[in-house]
Tab-separated table of C-alpha atoms in Angstrom:
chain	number	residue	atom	x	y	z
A	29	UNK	CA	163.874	87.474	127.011
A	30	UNK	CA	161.455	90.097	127.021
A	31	UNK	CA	158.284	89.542	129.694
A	32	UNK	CA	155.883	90.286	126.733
A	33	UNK	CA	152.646	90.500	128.777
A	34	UNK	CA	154.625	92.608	131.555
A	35	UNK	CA	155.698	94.943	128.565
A	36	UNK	CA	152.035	95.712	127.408
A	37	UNK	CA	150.595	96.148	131.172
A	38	UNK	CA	152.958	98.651	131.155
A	39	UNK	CA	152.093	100.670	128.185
A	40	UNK	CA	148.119	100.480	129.400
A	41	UNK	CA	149.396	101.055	132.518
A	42	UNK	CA	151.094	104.478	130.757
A	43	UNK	CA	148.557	105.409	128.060
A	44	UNK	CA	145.464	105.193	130.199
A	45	UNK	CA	147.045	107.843	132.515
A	46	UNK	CA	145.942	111.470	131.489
A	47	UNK	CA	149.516	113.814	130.436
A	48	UNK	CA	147.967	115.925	127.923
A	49	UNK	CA	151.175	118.298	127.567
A	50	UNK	CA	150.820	121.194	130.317
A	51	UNK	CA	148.854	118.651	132.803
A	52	UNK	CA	152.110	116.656	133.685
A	53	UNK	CA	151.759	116.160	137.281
A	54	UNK	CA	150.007	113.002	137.240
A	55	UNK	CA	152.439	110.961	135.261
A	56	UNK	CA	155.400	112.299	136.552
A	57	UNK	CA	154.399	111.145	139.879
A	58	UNK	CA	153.928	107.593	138.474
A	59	UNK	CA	156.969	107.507	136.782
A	60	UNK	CA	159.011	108.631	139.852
A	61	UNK	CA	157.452	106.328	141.848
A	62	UNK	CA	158.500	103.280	139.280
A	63	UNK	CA	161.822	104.441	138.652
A	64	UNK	CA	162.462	104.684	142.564
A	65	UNK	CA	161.046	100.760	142.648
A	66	UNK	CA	163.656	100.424	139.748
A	67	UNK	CA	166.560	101.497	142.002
A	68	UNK	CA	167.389	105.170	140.211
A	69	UNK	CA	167.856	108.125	142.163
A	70	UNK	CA	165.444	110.406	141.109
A	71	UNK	CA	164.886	113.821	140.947
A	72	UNK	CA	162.446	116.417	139.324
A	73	UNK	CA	163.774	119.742	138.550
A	74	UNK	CA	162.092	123.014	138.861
A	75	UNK	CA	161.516	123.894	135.030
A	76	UNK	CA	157.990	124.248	135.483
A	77	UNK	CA	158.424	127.293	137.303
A	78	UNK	CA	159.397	128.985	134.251
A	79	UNK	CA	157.405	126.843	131.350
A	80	UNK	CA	153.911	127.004	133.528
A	81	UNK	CA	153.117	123.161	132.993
A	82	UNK	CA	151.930	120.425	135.487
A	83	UNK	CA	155.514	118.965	136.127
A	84	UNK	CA	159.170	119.476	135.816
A	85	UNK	CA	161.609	117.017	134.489
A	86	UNK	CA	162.682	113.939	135.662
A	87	UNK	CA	165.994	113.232	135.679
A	88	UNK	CA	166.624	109.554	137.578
A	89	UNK	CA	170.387	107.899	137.819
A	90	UNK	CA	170.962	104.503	138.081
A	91	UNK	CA	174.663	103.608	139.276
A	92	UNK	CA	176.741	101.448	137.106
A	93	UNK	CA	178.436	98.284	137.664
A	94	UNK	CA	181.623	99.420	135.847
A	95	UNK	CA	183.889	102.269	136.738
A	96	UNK	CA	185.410	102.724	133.105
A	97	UNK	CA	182.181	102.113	130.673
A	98	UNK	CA	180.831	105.567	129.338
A	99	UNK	CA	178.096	107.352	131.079
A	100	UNK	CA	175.033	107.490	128.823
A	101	UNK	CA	171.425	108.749	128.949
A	102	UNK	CA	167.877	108.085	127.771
A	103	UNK	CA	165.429	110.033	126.988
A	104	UNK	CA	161.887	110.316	126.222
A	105	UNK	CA	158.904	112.779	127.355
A	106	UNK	CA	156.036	112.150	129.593
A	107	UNK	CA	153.360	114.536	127.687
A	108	UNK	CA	150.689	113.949	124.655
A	109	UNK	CA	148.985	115.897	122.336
A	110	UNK	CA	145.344	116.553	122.356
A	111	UNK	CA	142.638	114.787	122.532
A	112	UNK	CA	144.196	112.336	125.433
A	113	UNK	CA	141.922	112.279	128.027
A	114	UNK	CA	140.295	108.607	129.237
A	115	UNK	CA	142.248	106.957	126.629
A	116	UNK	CA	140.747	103.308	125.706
A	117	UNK	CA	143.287	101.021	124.200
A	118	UNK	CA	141.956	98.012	122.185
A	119	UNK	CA	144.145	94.812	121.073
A	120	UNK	CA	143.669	93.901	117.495
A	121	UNK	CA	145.326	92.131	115.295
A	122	UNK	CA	148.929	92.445	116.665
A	123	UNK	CA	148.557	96.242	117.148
A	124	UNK	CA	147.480	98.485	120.570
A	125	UNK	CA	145.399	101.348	119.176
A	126	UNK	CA	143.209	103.569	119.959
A	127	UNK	CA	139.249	103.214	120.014
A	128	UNK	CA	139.123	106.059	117.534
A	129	UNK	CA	138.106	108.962	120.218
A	130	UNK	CA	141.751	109.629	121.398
A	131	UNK	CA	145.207	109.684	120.805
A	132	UNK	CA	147.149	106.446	122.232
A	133	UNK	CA	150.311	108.317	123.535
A	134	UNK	CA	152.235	105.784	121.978
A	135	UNK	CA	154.219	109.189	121.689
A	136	UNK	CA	156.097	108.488	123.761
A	137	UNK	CA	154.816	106.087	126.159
A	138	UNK	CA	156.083	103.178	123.681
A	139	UNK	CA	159.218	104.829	124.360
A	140	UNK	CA	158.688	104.678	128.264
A	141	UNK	CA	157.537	101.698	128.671
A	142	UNK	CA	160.653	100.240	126.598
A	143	UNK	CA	163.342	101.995	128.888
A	144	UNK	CA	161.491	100.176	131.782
A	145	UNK	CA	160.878	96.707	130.522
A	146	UNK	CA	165.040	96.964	129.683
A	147	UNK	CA	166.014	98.461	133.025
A	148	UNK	CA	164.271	95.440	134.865
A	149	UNK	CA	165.676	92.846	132.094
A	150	UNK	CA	169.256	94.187	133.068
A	151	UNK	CA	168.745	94.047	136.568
A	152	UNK	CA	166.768	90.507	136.039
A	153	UNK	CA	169.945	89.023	133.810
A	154	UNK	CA	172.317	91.101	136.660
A	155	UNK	CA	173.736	92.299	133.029
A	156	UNK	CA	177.051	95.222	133.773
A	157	UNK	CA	176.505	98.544	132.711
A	158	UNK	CA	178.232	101.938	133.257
A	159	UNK	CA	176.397	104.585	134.782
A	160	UNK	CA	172.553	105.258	132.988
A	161	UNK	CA	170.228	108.319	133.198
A	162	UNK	CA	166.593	108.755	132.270
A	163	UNK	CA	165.752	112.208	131.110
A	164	UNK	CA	161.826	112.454	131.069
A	165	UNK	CA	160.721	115.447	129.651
A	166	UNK	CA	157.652	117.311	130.435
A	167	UNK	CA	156.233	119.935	127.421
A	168	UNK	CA	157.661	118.641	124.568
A	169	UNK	CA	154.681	118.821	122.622
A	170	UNK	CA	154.781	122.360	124.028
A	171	UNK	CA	157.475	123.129	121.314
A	172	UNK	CA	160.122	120.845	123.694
A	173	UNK	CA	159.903	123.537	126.293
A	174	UNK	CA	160.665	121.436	128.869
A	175	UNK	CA	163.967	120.301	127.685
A	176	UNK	CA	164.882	123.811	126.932
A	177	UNK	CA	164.631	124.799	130.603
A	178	UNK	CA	166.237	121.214	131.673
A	179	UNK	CA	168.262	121.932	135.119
A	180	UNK	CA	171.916	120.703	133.320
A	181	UNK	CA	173.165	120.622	136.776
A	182	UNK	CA	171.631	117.179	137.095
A	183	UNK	CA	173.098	115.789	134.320
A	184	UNK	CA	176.097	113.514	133.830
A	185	UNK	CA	176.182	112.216	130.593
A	186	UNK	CA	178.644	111.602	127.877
A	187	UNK	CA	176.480	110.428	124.809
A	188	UNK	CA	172.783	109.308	124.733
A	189	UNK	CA	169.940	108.453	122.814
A	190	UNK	CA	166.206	109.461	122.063
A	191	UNK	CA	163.754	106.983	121.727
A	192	UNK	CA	160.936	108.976	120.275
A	193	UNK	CA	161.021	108.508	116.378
A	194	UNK	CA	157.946	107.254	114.155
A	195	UNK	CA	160.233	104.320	112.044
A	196	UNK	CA	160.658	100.875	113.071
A	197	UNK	CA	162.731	99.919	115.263
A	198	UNK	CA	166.130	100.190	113.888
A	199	UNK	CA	166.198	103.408	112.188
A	200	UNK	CA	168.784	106.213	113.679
A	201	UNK	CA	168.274	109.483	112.936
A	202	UNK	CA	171.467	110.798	112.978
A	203	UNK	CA	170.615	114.764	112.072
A	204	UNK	CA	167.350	117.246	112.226
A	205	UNK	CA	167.276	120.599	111.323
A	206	UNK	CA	166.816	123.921	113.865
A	207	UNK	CA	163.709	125.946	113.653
A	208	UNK	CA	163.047	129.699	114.196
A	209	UNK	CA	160.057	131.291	114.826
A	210	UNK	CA	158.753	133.904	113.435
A	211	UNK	CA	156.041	136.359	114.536
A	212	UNK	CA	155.582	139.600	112.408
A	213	UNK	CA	153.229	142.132	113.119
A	214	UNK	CA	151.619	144.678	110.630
A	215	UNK	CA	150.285	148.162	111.692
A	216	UNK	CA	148.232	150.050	108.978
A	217	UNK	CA	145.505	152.511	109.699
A	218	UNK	CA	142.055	152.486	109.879
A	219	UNK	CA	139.228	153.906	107.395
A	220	UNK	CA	135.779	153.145	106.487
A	221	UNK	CA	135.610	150.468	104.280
A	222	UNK	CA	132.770	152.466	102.265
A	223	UNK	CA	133.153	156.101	102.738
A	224	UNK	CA	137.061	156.802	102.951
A	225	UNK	CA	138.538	153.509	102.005
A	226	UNK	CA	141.773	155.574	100.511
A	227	UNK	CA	142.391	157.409	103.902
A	228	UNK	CA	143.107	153.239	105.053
A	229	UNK	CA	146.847	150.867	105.075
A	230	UNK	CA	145.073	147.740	104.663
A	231	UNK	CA	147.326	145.475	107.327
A	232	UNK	CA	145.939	142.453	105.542
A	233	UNK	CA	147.175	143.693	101.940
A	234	UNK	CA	150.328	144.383	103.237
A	235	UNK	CA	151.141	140.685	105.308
A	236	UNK	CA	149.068	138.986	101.837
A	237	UNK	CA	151.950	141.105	99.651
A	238	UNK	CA	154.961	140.425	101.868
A	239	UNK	CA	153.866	136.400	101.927
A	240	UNK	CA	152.673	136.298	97.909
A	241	UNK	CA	156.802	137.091	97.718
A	242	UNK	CA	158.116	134.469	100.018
A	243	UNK	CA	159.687	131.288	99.289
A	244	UNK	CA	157.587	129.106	101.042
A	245	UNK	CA	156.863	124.735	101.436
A	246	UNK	CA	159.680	122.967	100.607
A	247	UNK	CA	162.706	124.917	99.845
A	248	UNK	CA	165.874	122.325	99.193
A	249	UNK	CA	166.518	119.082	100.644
A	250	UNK	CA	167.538	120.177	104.089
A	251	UNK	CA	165.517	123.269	104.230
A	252	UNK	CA	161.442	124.320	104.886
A	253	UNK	CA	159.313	127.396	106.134
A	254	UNK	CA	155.663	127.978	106.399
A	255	UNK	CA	152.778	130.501	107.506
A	256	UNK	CA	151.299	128.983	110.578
A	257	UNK	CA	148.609	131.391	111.279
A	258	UNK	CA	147.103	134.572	110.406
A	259	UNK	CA	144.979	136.693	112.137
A	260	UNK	CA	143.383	140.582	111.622
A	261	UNK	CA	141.248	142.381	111.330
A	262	UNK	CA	137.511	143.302	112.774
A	263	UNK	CA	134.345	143.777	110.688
A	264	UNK	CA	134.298	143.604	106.710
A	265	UNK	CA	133.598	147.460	106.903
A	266	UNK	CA	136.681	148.375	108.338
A	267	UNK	CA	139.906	148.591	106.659
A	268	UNK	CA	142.136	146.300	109.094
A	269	UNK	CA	144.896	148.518	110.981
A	270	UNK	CA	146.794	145.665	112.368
A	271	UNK	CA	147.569	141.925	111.302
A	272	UNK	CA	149.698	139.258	113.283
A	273	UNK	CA	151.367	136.152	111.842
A	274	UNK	CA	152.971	133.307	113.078
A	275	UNK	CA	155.481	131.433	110.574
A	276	UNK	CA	158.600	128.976	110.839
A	277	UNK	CA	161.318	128.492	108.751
A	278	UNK	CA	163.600	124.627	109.257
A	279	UNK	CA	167.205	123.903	108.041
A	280	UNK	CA	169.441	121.272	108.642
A	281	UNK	CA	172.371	123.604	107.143
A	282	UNK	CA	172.449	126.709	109.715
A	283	UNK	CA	173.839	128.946	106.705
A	284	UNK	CA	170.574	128.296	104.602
A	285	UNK	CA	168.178	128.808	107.417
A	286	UNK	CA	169.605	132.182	108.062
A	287	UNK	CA	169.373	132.933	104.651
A	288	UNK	CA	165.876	131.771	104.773
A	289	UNK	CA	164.740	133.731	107.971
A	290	UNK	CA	166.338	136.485	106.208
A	291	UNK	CA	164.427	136.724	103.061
A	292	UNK	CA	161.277	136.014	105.475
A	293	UNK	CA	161.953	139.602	107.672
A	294	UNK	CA	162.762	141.831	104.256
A	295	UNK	CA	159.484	140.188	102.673
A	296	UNK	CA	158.060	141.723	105.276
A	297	UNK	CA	160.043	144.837	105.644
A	298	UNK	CA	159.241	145.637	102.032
A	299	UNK	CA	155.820	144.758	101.563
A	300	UNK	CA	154.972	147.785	105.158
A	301	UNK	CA	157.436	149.733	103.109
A	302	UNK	CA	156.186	149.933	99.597
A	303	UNK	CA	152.707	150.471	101.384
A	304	UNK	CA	153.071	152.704	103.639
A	305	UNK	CA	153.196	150.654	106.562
A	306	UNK	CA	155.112	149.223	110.088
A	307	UNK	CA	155.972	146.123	110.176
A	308	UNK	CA	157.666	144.816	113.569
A	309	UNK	CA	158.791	141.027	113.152
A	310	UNK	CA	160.570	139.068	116.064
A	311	UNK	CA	162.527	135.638	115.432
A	312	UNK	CA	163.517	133.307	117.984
A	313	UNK	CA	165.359	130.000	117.548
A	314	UNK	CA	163.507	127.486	119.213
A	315	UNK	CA	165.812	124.665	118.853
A	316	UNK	CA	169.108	123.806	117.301
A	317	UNK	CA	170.368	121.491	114.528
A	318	UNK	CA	171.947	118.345	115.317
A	319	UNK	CA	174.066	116.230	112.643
A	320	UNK	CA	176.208	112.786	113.084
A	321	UNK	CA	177.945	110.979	110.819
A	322	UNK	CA	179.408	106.445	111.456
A	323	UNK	CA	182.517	108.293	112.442
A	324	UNK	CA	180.940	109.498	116.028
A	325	UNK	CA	180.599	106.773	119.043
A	326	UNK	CA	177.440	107.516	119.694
A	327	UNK	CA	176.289	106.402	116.354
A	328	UNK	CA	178.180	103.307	116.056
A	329	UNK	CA	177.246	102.208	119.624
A	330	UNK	CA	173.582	102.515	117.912
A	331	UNK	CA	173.932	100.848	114.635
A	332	UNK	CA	175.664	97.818	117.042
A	333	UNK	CA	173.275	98.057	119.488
A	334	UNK	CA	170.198	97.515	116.182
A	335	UNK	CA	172.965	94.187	114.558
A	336	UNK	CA	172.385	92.941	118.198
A	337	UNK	CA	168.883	93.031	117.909
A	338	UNK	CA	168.286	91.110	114.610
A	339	UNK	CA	167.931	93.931	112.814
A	340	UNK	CA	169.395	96.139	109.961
A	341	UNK	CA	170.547	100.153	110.909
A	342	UNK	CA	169.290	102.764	108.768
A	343	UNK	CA	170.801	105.903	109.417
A	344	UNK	CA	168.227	108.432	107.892
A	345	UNK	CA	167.337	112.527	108.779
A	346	UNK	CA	164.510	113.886	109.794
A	347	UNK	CA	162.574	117.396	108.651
A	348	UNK	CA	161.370	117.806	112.982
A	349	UNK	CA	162.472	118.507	115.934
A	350	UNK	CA	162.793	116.357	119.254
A	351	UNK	CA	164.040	116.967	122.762
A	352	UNK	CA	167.575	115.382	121.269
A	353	UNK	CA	167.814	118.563	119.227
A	354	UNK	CA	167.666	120.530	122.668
A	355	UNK	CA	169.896	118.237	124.543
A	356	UNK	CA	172.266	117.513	121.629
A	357	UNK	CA	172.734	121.212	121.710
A	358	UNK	CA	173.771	120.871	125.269
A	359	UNK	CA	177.031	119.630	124.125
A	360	UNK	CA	175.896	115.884	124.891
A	361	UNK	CA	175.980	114.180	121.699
A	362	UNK	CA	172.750	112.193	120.958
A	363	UNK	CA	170.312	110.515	118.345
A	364	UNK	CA	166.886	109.861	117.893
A	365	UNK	CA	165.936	106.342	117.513
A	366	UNK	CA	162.773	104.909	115.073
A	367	UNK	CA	160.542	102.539	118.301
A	368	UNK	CA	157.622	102.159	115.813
A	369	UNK	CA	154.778	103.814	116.406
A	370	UNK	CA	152.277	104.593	113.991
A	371	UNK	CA	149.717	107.733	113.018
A	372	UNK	CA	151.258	109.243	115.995
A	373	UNK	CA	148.996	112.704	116.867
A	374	UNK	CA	145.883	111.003	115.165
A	375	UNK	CA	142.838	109.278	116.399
A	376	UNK	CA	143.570	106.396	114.164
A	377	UNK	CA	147.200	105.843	116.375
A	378	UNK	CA	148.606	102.592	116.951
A	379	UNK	CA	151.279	100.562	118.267
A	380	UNK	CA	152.660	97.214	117.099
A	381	UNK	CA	153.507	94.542	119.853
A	382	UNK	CA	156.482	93.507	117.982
A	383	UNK	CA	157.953	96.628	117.606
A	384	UNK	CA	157.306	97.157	121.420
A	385	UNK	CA	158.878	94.153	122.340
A	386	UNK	CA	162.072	95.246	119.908
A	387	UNK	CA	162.330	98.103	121.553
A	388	UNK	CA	162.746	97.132	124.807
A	389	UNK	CA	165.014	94.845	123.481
A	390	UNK	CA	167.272	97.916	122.001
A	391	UNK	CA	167.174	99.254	125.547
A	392	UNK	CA	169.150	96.621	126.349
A	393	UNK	CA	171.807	96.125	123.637
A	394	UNK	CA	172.300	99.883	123.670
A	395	UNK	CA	173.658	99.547	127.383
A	396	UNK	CA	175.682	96.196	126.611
A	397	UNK	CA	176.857	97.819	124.250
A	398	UNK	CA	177.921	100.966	125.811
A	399	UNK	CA	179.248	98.999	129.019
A	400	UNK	CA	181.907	97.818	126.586
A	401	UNK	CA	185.210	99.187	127.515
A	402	UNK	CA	188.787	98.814	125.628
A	403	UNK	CA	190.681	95.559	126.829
A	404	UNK	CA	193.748	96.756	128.837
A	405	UNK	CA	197.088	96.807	126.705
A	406	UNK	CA	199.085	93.377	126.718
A	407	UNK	CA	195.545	91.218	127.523
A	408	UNK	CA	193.611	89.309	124.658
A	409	UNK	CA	190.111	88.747	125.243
């Protein structure tokens, strides 16, 4: 039942409107403006006061038809990555893509388009439905700053789902791991490279000693860190005083990412130590862990919601993060859901129509089958 050619003027529609992540305020506009056409009550909150980027969030409510069906939520975020400006879509061969200068922004405008095709296919079919929200999210390829600052006084939700995963349509990811942050500094001292050299604490021998020591890559199953960036020094004649470096460290077990972040800070430690220099390092959990099993609703009102659909749930885990992390952590229990997109954050990124189209259609079972509610005791359906 899904207006196919509707569906894709959408997504142009979407793509071909600039959101590189920090320039929101274009987009967010648009999307406001559609969802109020939709019949949502919408509001943006003030988060980008504190995160510095073009928009807040949106957070839009759409009343429900039942009094007793659970309230759920939907989410997906308005920004791309770079390079996203004057974005040229081109049909081919089943697939929207990009003309190989750009991004598409099927991340996650595959995913916004879908909740809106299903909205106006509800209202179209006049299909029941508890009360819905939309949670847009500005700055989530900011390291999902904007959910992090979301305004939880606008939201009434008791379960919900993410529709910003790379698998096909029908995949739930049902648990991703937290990441900290972790930014170490390295002070040394200073010499002629040439004439004292031994007077110097090469900042740069210390940080290479400290991360030659580190388990780094892939660590277990659930669990990952790496050296992001690494940066010192001034001239080759100069022993370098001072060294900065940006790492991470992932777990979907919060015991074994301590342990990880742990051994990360002594490597550290040690390696200013044993050379006679400072090391000051600073960790920061940017997001937690989230982990569901078939035994939680929200779950199995996914997995029914993908049967309804025509196809097959695969309840998998995923190594990144995504605003559900954030909002999961919230205390509102939600997972991420595979819309397929393709080479997301690439030039070479593309959409299938099909898997468009099934998404939208997902949108749709999810809230039939959310709007389901217990038949009252002594009645047989």
């Amino acid at each position: 039942m899904v207006n196919q050619q509707r569906l894709i003027d959408e997504f142009i529609e979407l793509v071909t409107t600039d959101s590189e992540t920090g320039d929101e305020r274009v987009i967010c506009d648009l999307l406001k403006e559609k969802l109020t056409n939709l019949g949502f009550d919408v509001k943006e909150d003030h988060s980008n006061e504190k995160t510095g980027h073009g928009a807040g969030n949106i957070v839009a409510t759409l009343d429900g038809t039942l009094e007793d069906a659970p309230k759920i939520y939907f989410t997906c975020h308005m920004d791309t990555v770079a390079p996203g400006k004057g974005i040229r879509p081109v049909m081919k061969d089943g697939y929207i893509q990009s003309d190989g200068t750009t991004i598409l922004g099927s991340d996650d405008k595959a995913g916004l388009a879908a909740l809106m095709e299903g909205i106006r296919l509800m209202k179209e079919q006049n299909i029941p439905h508890g009360k819905i929200q939309f949670i847009i999210t500005a700055g989530e390829e900011s390291g999902l700053i904007g959910s992090r600052h979301l305004d939880l006084s606008l939201v009434d939700a008791d379960f919900g789902f993410a529709l910003d995963s790379n698998g096909p349509v029908g995949e739930i990811i049902t648990s991703a791991p937290s990441q900290v942050k972790i930014i170490a500094t390295i002070y040394g001292k200073a010499a002629h490279a040439g004439v004292n050299p031994e007077d110097g604490i090469s900042a740069i021998q210390v940080a290479s000693r400290a991360i030659s020591k580190m388990r780094l890559g892939r660590i277990d199953s659930e669990t990952t860190a790496n050296i992001g960036s690494f940066h010192g020094g001034t001239a080759s004649n100069v022993v370098p005083e001072k060294v900065e470096i940006i790492a991470e460290a992932r777990s979907r077990n919060d015991i074994k990412l301590k342990a990880q972040v742990k051994h990360m800070v002594q490597a550290f430690k040690e390696a200013a130590d044993e050379l006679g220099a400072r090391a000051e390092v600073e960790t920061k959990v940017l997001y937690p862990s989230f982990k569901f099993t078939e035994e939680d609703l929200v779950v199995q009102k996914a997995m029914a919601a993908v049967e309804r659909v025509g196809r097959k749930p695969k309840l998998d885990v995923s190594g990144g993060g995504s605003d559900a992390n954030v909002i999961a952590g919230y205390n509102i229990p939600t997972v991420n859901l595979g819309i397929g997109y393709e080479n997301i954050h690439t030039t070479s990124e593309r959409m299938p129509v099909q898997e468009l189209i099934k998404a939208a259609e997902l949108v749709v079972a999810l809230v039939q089958e959310c709007a389901k509610v217990p038949v009252p005791q002594g009645i047989q359906s």
